Tab-separated table of N, CA and C in Angstrom:
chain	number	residue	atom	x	y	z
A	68	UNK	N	10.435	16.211	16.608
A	68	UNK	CA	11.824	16.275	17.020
A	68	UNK	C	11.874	16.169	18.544
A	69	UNK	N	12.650	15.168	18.864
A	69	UNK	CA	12.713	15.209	20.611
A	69	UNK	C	13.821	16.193	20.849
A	70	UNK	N	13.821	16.369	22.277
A	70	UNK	CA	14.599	17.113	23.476
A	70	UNK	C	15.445	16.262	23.522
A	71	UNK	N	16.975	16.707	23.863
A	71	UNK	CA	18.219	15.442	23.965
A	71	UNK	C	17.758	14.741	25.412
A	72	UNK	N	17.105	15.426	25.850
A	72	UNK	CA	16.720	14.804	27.558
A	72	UNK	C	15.410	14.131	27.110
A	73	UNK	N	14.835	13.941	26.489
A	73	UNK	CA	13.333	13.292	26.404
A	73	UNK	C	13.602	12.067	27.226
A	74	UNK	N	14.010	11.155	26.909
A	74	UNK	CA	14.038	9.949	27.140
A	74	UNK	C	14.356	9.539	28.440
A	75	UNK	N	15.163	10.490	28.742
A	75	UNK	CA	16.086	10.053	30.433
A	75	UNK	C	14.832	10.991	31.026
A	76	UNK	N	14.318	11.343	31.118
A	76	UNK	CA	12.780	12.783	31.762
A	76	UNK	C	12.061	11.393	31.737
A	77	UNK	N	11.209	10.916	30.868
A	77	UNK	CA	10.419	10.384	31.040
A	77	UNK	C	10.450	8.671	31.540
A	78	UNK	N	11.678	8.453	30.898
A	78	UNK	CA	12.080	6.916	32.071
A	78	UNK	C	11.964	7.041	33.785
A	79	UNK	N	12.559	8.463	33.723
A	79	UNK	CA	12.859	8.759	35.440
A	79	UNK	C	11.552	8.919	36.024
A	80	UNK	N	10.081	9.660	35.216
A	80	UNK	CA	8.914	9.494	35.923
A	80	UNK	C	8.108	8.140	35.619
A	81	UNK	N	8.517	7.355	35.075
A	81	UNK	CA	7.716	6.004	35.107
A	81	UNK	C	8.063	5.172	36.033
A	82	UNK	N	9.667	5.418	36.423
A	82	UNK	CA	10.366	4.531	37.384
A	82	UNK	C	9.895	5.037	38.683
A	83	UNK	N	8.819	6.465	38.693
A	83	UNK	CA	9.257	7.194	40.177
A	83	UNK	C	7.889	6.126	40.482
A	84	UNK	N	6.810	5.708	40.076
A	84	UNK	CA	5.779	4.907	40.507
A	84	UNK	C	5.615	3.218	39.496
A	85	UNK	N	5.730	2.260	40.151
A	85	UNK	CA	5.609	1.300	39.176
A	85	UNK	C	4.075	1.105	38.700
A	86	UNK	N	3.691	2.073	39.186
A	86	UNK	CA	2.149	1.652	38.282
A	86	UNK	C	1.955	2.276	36.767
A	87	UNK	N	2.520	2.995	36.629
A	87	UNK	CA	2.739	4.087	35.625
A	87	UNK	C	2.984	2.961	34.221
A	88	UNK	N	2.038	3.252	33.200
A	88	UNK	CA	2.424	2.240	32.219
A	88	UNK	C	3.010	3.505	31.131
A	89	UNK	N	2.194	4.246	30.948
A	89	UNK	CA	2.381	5.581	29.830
A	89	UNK	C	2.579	6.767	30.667
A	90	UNK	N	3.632	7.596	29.953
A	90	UNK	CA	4.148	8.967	29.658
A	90	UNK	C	4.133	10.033	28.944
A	91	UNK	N	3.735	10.544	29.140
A	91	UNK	CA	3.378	11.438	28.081
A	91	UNK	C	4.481	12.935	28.329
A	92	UNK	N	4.524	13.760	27.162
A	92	UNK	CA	5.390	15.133	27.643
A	92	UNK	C	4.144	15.989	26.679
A	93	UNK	N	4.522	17.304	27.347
A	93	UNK	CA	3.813	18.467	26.497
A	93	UNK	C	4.561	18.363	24.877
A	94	UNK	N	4.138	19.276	24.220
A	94	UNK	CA	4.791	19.168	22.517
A	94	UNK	C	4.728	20.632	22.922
A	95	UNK	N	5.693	21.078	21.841
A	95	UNK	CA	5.746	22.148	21.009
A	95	UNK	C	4.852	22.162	20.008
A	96	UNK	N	4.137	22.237	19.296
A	96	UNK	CA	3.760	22.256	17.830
A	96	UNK	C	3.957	23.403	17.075
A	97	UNK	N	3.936	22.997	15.356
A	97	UNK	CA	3.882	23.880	14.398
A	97	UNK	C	3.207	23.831	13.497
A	98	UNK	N	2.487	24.552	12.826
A	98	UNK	CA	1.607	24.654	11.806
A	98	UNK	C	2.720	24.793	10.655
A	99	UNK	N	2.155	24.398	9.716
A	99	UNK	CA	2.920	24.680	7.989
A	99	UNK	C	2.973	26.591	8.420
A	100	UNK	N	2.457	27.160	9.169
A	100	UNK	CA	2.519	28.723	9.034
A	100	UNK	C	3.448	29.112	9.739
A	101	UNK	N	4.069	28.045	10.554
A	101	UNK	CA	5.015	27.908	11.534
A	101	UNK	C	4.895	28.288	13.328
A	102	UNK	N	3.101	28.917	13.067
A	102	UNK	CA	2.213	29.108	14.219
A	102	UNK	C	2.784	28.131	15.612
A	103	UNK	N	3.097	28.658	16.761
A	103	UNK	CA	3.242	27.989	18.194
A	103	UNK	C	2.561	27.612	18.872
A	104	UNK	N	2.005	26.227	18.651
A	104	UNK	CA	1.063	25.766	19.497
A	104	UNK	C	1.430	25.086	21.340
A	105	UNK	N	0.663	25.253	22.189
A	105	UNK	CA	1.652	24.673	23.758
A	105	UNK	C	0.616	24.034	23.949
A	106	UNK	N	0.929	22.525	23.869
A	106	UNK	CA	-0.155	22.070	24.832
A	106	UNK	C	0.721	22.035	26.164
A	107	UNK	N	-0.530	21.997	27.313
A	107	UNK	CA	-0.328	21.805	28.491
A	107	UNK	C	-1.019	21.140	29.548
A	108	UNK	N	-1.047	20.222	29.317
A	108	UNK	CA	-2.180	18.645	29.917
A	108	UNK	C	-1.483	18.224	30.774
A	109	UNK	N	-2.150	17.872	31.851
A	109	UNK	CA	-1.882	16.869	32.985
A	109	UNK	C	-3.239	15.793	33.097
A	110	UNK	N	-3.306	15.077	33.110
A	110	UNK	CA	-4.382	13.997	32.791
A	110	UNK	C	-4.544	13.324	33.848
A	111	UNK	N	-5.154	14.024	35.191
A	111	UNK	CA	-5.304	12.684	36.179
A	111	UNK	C	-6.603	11.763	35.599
A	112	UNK	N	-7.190	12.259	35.132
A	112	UNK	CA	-8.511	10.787	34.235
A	112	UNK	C	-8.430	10.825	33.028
A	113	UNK	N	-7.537	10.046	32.529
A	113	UNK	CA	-7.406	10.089	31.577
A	113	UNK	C	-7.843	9.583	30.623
A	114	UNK	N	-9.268	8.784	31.103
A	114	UNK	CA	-9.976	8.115	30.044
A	114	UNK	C	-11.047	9.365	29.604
A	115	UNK	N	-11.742	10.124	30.436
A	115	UNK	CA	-12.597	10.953	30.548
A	115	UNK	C	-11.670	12.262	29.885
A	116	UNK	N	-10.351	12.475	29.934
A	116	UNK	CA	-9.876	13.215	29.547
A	116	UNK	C	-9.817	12.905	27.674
A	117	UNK	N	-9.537	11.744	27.226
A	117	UNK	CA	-9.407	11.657	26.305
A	117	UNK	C	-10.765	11.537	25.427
A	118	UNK	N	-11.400	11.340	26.601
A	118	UNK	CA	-13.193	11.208	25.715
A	118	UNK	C	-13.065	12.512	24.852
A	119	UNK	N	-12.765	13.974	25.945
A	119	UNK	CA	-13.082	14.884	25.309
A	119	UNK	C	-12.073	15.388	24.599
A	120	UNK	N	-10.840	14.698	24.691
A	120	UNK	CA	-10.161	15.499	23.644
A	120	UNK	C	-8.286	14.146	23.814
A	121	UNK	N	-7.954	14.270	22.320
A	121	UNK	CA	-6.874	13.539	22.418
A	121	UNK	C	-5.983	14.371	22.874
A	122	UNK	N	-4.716	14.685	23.849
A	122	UNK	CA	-4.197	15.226	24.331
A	122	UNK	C	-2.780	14.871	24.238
A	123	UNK	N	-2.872	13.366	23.754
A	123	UNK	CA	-1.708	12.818	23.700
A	123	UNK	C	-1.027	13.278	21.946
A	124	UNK	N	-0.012	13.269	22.029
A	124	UNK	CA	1.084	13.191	20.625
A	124	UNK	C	1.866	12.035	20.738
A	125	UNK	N	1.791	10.815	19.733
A	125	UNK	CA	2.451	9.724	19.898
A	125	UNK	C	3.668	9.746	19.798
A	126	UNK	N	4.544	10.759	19.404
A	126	UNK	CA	5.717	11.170	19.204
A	126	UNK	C	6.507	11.424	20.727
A	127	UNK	N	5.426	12.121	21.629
A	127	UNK	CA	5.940	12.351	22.997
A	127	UNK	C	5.657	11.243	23.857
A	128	UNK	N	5.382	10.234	23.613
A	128	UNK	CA	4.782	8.855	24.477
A	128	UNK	C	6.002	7.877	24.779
A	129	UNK	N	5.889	7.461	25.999
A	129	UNK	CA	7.064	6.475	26.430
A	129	UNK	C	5.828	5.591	27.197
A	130	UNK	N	6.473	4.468	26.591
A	130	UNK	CA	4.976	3.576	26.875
A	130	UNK	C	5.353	1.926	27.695
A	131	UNK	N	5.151	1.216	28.437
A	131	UNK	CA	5.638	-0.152	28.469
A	131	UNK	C	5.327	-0.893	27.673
A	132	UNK	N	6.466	-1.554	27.176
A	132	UNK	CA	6.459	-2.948	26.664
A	132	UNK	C	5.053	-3.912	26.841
A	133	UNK	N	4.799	-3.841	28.303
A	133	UNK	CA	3.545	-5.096	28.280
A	133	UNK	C	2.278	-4.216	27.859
A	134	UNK	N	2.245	-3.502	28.231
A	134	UNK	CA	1.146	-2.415	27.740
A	134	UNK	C	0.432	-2.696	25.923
A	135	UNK	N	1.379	-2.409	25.353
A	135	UNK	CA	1.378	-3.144	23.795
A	135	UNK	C	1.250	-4.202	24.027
A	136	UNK	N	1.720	-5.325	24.812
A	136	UNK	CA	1.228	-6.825	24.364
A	136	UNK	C	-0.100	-6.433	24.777
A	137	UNK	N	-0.580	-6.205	26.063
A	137	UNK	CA	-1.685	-6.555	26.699
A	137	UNK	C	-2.975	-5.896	26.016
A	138	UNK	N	-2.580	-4.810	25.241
A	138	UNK	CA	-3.720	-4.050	24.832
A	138	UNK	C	-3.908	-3.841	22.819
A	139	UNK	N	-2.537	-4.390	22.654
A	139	UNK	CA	-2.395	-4.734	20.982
A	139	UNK	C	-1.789	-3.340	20.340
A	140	UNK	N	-1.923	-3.389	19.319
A	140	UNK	CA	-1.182	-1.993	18.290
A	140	UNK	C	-2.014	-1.016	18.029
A	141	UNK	N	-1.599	0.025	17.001
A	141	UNK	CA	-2.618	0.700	16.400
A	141	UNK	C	-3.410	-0.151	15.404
A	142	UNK	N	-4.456	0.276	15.407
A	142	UNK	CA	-5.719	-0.430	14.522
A	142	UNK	C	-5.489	0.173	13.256
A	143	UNK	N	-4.471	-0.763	12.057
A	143	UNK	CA	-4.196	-0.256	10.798
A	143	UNK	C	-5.625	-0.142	9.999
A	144	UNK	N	-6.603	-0.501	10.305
A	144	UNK	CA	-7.983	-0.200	9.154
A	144	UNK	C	-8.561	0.990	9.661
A	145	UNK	N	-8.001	1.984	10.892
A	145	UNK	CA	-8.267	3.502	10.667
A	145	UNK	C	-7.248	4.457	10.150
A	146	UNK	N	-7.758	5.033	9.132
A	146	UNK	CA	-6.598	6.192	8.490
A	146	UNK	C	-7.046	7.052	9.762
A	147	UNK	N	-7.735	7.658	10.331
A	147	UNK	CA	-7.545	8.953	11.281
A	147	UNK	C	-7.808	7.826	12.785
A	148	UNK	N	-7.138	8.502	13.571
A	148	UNK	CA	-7.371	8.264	15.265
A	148	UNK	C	-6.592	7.071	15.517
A	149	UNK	N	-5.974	6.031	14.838
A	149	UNK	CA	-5.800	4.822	15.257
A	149	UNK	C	-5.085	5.091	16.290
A	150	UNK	N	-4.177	5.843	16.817
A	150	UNK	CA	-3.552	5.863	18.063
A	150	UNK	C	-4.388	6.194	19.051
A	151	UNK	N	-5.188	6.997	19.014
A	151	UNK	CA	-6.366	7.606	20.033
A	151	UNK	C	-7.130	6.120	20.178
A	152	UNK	N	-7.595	5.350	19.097
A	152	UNK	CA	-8.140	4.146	20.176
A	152	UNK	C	-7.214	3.235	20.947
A	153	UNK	N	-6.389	2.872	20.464
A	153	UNK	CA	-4.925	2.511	22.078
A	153	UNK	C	-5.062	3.365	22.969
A	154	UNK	N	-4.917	4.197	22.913
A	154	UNK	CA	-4.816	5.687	24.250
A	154	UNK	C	-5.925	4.976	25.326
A	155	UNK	N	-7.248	4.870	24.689
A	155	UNK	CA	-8.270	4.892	25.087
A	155	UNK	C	-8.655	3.787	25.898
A	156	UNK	N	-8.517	2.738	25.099
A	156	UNK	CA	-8.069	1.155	25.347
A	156	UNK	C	-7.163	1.212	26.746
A	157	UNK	N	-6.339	1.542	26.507
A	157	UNK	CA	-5.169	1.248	27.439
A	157	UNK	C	-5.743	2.531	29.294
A	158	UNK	N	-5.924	3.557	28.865
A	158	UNK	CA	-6.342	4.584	29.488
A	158	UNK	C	-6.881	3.995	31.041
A	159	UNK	N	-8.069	3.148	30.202
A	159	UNK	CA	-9.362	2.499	31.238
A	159	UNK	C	-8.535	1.836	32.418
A	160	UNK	N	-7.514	1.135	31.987
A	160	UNK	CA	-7.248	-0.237	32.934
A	160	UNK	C	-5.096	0.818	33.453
A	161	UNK	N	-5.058	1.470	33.035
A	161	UNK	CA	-3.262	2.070	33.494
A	161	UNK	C	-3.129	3.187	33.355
A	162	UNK	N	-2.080	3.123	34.942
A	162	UNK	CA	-1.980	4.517	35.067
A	162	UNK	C	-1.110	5.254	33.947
A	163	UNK	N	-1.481	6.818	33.832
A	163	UNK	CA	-0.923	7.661	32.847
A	163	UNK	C	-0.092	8.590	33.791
A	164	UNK	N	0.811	8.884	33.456
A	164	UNK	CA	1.757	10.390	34.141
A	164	UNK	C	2.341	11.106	32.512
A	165	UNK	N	1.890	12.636	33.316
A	165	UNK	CA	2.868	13.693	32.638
A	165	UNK	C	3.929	14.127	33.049
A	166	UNK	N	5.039	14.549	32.060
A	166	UNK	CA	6.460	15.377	32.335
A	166	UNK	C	5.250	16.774	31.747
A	167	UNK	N	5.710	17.650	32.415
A	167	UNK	CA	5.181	19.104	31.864
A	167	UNK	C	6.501	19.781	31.830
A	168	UNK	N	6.795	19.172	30.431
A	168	UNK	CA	8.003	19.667	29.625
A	168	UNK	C	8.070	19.910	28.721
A	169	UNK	N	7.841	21.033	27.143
A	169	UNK	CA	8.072	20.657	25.745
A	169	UNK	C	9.356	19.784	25.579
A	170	UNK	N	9.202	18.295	25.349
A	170	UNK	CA	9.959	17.092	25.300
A	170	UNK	C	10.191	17.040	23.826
A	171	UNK	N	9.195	17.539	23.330
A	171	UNK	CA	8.984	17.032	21.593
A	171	UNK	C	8.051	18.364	20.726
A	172	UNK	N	8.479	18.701	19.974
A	172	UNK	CA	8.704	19.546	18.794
A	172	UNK	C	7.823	18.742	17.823
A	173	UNK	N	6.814	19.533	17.465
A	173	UNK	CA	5.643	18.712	16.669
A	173	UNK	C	5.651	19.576	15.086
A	174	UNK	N	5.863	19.075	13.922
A	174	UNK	CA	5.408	20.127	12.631
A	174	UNK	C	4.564	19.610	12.100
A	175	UNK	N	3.221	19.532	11.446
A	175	UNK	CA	2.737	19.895	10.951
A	175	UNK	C	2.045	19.920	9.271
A	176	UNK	N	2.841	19.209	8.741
A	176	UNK	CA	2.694	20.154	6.869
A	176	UNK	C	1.388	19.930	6.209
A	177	UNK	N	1.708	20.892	5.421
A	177	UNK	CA	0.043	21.196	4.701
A	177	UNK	C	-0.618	19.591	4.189
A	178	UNK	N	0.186	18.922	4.083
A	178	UNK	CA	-0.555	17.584	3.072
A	178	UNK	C	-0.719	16.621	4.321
A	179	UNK	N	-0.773	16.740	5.301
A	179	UNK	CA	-0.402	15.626	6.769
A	179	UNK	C	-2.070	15.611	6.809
A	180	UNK	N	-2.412	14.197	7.532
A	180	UNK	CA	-3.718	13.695	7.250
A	180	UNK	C	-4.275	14.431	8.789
A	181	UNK	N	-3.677	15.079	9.649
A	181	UNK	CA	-3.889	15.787	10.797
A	181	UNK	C	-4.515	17.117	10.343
A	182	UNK	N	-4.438	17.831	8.773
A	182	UNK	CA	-4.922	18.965	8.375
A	182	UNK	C	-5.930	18.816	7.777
A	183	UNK	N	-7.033	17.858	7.915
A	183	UNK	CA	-8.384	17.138	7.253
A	183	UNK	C	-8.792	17.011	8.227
A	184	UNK	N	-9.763	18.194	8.660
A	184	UNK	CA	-10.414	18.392	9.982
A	184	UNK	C	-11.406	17.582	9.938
A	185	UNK	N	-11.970	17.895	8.884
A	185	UNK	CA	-13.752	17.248	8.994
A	185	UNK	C	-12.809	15.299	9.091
A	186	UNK	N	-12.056	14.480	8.615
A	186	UNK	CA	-11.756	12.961	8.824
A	186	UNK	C	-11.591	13.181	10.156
A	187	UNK	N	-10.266	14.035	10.285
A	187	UNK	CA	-10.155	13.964	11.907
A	187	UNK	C	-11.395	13.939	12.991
A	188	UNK	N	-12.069	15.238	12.490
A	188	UNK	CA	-13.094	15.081	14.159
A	188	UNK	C	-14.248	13.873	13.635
A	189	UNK	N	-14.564	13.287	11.922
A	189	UNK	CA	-15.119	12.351	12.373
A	189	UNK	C	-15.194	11.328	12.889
A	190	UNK	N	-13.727	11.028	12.806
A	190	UNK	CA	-12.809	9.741	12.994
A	190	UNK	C	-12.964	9.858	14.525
A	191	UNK	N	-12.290	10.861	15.479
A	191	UNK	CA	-12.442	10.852	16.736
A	191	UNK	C	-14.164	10.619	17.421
A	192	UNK	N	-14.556	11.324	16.971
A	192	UNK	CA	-15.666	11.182	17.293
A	192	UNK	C	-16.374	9.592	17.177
A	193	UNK	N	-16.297	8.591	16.340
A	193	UNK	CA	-16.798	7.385	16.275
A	193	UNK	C	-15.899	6.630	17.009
A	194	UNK	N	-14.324	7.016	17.277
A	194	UNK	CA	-14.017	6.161	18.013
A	194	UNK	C	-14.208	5.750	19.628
A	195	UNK	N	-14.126	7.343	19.534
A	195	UNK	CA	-15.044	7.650	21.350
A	195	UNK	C	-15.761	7.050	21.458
A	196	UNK	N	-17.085	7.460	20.595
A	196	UNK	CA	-18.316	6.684	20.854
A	196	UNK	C	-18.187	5.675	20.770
A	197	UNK	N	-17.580	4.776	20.412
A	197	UNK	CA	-17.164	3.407	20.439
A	197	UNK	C	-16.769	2.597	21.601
A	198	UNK	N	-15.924	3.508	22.231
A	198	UNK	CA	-15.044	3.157	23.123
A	198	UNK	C	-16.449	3.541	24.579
A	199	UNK	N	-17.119	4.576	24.680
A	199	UNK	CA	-17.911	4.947	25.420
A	199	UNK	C	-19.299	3.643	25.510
A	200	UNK	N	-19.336	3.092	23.949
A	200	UNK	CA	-20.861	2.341	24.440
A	200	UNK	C	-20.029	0.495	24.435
A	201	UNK	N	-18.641	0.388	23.904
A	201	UNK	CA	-17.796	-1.279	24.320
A	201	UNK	C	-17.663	-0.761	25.718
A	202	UNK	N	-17.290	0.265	26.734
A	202	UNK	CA	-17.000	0.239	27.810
A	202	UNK	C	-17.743	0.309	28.508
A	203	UNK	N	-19.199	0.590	28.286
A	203	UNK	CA	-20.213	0.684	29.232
A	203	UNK	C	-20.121	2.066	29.932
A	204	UNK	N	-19.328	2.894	29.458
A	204	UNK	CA	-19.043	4.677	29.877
A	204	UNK	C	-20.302	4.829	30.463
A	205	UNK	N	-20.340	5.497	31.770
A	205	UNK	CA	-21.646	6.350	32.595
A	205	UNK	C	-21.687	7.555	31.985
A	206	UNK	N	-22.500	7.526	31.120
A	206	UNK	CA	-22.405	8.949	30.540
A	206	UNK	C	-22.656	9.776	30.964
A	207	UNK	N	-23.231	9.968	32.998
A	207	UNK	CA	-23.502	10.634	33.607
A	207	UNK	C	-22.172	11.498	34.342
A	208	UNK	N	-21.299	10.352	34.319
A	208	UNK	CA	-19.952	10.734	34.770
A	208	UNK	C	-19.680	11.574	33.608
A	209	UNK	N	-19.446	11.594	33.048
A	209	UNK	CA	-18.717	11.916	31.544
A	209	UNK	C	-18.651	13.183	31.445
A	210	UNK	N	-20.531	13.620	31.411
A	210	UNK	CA	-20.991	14.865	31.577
A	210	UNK	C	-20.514	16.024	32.621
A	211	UNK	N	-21.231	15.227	33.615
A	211	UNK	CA	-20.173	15.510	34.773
A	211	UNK	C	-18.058	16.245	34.664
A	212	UNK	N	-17.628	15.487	34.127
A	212	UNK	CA	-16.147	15.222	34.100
A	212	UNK	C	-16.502	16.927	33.214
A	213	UNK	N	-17.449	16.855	32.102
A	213	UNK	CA	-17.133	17.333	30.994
A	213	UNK	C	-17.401	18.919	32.040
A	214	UNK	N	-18.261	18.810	32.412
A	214	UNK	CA	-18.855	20.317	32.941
A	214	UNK	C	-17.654	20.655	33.942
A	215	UNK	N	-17.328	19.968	34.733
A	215	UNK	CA	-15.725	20.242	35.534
A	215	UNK	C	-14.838	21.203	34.333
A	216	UNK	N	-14.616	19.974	33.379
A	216	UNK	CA	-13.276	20.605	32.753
A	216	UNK	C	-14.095	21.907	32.467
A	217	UNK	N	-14.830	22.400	31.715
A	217	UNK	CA	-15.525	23.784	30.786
A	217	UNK	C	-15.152	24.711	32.634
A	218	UNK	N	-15.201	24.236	33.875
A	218	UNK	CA	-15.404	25.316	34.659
A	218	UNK	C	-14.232	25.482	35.124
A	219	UNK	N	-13.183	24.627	35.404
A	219	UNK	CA	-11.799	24.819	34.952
A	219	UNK	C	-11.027	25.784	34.175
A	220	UNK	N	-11.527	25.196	33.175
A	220	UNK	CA	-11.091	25.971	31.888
A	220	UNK	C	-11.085	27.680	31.981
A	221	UNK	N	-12.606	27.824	32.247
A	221	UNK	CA	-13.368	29.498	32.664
A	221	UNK	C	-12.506	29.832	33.489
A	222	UNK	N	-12.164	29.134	34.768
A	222	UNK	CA	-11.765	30.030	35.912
A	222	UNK	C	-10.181	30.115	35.644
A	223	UNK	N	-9.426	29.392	34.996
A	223	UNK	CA	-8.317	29.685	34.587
A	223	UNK	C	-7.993	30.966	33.594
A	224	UNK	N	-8.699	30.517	32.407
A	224	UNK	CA	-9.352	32.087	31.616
A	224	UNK	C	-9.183	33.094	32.450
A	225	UNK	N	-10.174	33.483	33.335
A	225	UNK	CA	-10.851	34.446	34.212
A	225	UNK	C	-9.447	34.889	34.893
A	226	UNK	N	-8.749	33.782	35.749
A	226	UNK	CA	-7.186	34.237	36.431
A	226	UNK	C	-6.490	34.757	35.492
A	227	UNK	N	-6.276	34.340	34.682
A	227	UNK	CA	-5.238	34.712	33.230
A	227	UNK	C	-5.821	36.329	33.155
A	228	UNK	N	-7.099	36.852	33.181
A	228	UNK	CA	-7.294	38.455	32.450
A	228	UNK	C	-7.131	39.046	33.663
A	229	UNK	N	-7.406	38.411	34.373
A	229	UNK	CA	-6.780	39.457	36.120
A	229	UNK	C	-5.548	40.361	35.744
């Protein structure tokens, strides 16, 4: 479910830089338990960001027009991730900006192919790797990127129990 403002929020930050191809907003989410999930991502690398984790909700995405020509659709012969390899695809070569706004209201239900963990993380997982050995990924960077975010992560933790 979008925000009555979604649309005018995220036109206004694509227009604020013309490099900006994708938009993204935070979600709300809900579990079938009706559980409150927040994401809260800002993605300045967003290829390295998405290695380790999809962050995006295609529901909250405002995307350009040439972007889809230039980089194609979702890949209908994956039931899990097909949007995560566009993300990924597209990621490498254009810039990404966040609204850090719940824009969009995410649910959830018990039968949704998003509640089949083991497809999901295998699905992500081969597409990464996919995307990591067609792109020639430095997996030194990667590591790198990866050990940043985990110390990030900690020291935010760590502020939060202060």
């Amino acid at each position: 479910v979008w925000e009555s403002s979604k649309l005018e929020k995220q036109v206004k930050a694509m227009m604020s830089d013309s490099k900006v191809s994708l938009v993204f907003s935070d979600v709300k989410g809900r579990s079938f338990l009706k559980k409150i999930i927040i994401f809260n991502i800002y993605a300045r690398f967003p290829y390295y960001s998405l290695l380790l984790t999809n962050f995006l909700t295609t529901s909250s995405i405002v995307i350009k027009k040439n972007s889809i020509l230039k980089f194609g659709q979702f890949n209908e012969n994956l039931t899990w991730a097909e949007d995560y390899e566009l993300w990924l695809k597209i990621s490498l070569h254009e810039k990404f900006i966040g609204v850090r706004e719940e824009l969009v209201s995410y649910h959830q239900g018990i039968d949704s192919l998003s509640n089949n963990k083991v497809g999901m993380t295998k699905a992500f997982s081969e597409v990464a790797t996919n995307s990591m050995i067609l792109n020639k990924t430095n997996i030194l960077m990667f590591y790198l990127f990866k050990l940043s975010y985990i110390f990030r992560a900690a020291v935010l933790k760590y502020k939060g129990s202060e």
